[in-house]
GROMACS .gro file of C-alpha atoms in nm:
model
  183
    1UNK     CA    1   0.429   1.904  -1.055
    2UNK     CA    2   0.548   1.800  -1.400
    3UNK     CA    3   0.680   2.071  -1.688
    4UNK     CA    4   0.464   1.861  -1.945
    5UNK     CA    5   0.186   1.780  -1.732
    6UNK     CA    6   0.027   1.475  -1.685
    7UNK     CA    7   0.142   1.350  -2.007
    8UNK     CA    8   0.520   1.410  -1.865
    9UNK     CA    9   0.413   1.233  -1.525
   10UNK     CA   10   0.298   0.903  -1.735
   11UNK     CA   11   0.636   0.892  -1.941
   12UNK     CA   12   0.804   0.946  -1.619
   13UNK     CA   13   0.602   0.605  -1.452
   14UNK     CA   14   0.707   0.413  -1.775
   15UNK     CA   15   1.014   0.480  -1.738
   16UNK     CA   16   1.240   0.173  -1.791
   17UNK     CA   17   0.918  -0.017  -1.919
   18UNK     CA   18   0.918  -0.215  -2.245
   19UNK     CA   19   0.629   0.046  -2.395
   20UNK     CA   20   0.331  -0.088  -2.648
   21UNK     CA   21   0.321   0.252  -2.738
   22UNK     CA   22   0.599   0.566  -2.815
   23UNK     CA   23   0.349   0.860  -2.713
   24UNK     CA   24   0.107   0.870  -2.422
   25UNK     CA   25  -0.278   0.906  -2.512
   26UNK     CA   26  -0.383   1.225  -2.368
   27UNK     CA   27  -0.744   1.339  -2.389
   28UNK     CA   28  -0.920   1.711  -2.222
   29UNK     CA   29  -1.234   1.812  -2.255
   30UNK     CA   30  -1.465   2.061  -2.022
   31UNK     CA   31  -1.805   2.116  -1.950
   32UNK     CA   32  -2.039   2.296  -1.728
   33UNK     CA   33  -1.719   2.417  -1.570
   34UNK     CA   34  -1.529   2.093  -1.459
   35UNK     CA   35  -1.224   2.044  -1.658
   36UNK     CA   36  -1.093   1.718  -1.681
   37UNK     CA   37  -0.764   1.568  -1.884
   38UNK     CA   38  -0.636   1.217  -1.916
   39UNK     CA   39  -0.321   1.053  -2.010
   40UNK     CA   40  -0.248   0.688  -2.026
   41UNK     CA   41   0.026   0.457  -2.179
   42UNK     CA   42   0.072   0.059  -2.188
   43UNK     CA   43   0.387  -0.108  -2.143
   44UNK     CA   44   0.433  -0.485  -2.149
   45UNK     CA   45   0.381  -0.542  -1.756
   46UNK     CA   46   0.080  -0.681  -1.588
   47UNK     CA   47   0.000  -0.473  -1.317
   48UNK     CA   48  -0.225  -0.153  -1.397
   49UNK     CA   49  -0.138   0.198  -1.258
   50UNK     CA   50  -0.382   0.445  -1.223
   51UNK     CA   51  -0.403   0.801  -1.019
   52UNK     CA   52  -0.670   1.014  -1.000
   53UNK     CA   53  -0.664   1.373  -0.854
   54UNK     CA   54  -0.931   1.612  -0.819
   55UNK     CA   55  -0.787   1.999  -0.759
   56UNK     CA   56  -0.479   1.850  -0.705
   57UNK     CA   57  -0.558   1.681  -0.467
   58UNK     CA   58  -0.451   1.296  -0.519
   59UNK     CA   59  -0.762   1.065  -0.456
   60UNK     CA   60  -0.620   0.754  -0.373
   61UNK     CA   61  -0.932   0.552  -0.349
   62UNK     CA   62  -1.047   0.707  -0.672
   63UNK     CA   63  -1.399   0.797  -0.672
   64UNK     CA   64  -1.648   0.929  -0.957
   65UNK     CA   65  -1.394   1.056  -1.238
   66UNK     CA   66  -1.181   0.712  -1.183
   67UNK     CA   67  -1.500   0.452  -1.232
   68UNK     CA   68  -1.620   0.712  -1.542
   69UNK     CA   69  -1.290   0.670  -1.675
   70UNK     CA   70  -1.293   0.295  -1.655
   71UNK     CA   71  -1.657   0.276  -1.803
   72UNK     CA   72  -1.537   0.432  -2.071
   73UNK     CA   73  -1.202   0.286  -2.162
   74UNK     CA   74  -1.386  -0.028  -2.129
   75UNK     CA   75  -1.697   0.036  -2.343
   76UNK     CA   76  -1.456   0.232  -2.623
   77UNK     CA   77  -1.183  -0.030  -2.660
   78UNK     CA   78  -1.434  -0.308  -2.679
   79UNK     CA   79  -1.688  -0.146  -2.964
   80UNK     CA   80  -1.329  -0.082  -3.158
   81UNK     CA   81  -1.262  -0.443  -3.144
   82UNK     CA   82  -1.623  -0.577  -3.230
   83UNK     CA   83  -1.624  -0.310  -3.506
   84UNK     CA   84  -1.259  -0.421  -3.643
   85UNK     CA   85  -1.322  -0.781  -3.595
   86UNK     CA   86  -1.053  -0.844  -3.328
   87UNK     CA   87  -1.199  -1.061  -3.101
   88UNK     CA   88  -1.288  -1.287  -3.363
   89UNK     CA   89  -1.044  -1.577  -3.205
   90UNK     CA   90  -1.182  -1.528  -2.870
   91UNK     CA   91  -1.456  -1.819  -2.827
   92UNK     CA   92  -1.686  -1.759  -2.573
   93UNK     CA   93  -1.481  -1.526  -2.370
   94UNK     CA   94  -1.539  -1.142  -2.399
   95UNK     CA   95  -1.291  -0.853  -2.340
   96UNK     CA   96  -1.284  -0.726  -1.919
   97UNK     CA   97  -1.196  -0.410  -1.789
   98UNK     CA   98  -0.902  -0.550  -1.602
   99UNK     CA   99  -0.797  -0.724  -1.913
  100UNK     CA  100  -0.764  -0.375  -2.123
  101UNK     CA  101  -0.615  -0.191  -1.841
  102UNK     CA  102  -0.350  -0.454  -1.745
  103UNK     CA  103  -0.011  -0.299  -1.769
  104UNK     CA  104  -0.154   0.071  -1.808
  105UNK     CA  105  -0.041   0.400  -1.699
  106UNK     CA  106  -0.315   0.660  -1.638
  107UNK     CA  107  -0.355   0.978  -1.449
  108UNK     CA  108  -0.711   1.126  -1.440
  109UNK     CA  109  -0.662   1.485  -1.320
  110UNK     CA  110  -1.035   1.665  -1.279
  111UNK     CA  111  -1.046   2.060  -1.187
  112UNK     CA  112  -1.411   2.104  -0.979
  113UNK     CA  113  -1.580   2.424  -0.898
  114UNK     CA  114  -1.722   2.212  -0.556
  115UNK     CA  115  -1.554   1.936  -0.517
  116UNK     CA  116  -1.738   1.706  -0.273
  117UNK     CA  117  -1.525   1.422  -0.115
  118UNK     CA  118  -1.630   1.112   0.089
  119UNK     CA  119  -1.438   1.078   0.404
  120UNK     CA  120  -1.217   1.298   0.613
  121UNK     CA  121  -0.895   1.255   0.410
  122UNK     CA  122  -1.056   1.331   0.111
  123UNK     CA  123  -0.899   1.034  -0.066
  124UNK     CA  124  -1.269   0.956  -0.241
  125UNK     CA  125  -1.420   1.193  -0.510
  126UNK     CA  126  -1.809   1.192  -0.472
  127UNK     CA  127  -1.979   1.431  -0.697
  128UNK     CA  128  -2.166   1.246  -0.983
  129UNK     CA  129  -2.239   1.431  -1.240
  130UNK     CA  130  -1.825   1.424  -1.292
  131UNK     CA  131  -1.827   1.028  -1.386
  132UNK     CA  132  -2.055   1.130  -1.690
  133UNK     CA  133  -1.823   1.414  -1.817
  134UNK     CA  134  -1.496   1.234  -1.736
  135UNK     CA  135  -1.720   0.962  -1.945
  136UNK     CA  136  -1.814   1.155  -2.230
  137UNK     CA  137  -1.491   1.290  -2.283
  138UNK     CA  138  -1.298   0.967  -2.277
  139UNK     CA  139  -1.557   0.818  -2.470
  140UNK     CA  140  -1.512   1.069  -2.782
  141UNK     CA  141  -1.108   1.131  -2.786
  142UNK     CA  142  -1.065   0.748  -2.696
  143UNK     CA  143  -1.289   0.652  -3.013
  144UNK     CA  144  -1.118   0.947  -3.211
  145UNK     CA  145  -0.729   0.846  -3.128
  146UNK     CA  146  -0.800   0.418  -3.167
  147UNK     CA  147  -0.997   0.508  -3.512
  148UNK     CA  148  -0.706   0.734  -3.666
  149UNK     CA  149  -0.387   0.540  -3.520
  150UNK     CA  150  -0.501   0.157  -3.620
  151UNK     CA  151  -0.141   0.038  -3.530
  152UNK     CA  152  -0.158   0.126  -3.179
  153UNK     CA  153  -0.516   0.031  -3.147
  154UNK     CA  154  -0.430  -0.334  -3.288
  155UNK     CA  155  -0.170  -0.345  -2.988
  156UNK     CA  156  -0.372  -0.209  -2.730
  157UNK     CA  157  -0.649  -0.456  -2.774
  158UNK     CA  158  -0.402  -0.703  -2.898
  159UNK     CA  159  -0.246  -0.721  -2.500
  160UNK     CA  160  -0.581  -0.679  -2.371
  161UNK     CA  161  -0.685  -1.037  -2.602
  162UNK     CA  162  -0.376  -1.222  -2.421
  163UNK     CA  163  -0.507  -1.113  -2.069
  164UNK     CA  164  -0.850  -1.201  -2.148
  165UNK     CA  165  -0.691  -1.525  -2.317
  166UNK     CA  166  -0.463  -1.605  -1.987
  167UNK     CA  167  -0.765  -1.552  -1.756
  168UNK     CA  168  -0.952  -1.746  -1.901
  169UNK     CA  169  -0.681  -2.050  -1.922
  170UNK     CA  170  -0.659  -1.987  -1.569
  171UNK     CA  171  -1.034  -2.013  -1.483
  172UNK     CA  172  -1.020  -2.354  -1.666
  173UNK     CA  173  -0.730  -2.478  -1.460
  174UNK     CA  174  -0.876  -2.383  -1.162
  175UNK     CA  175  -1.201  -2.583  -1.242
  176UNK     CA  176  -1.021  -2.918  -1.346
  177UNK     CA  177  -0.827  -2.841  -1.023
  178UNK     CA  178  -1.136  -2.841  -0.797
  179UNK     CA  179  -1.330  -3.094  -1.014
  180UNK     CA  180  -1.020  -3.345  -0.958
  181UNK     CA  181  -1.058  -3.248  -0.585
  182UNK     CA  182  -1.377  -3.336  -0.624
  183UNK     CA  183  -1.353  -3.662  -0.714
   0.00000   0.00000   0.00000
């Protein structure tokens, strides 16, 4: 229970966080009677935080409305980059969805008519046809917020291009590792 909502809730994780951003994204949308908002904010750490709730209810495990969510964020910030020409000085590597959401804050909060969860401690959200809404909707405002604020979208998939960069050095120590071994 935050005065500000969600968007109060993600200021209040990065708290005492070096931020890549002043203002949290936050994106709502409904249709056919499920209501869903998101906010999200990067900081400079490595470690992603996301919570999901469904009625209120927190869904640790995620379900439907959290992999919708990370379809999206990972389809959206990825088009931006191809479109701007950002991943130009990435060779062969491409853009992951742990790579964009390393070092963000997100809360995906859905309100369901009939919510159906997997499990008795209803820590999993199972109704499909929320992962296409929660998709849709991030989709749109994601596209809408990187296209009109081109400063925080350079940052955003700036971090991301380091993450993608650093796994990708790691992969290639790990084979010269194992190829030495080999030998």
């Amino acid at each position: 229970q935050y005065d500000g909502g969600i968007i109060s809730f993600v200021k209040h994780l990065n708290k005492n966080k070096g931020l890549i951003h002043e203002k949290p994204i936050y994106m709502h949308g409904e249709k056919d009677g499920i209501d869903a908002e998101v906010a999200m904010q990067w900081n400079d750490g490595y470690n992603p935080q996301e919570f999901s709730f469904a009625n209120n209810i927190n869904t640790h495990e995620g379900g439907t409305h959290l992999s919708g969510f990370r379809a999206a964020l990972t389809r959206t910030v990825n088009s931006y980059a191809q479109k701007n020409n950002l991943v130009k000085d990435l060779k062969d590597a491409s853009i992951s969805g742990d790579d964009i959401r390393e070092g963000m804050v997100a809360v995906i909060s859905v309100k369901i008519p009939r919510p159906q969860f997997e499990g008795q401690t209803k820590t999993k959200l199972g109704n499909t046809e929320v992962k296409g809404i929660v998709e849709t909707i991030v989709n749109d405002k994601l596209g809408a917020f990187l296209e009109e604020n081109p400063g925080v979208a350079k940052r955003i998939v700036g971090k991301a291009i380091d993450a993608a960069r650093a796994r990708e050095a790691a992969r290639k120590a790990r084979d010269l590792v194992r190829r030495k071994g080999a030998l």
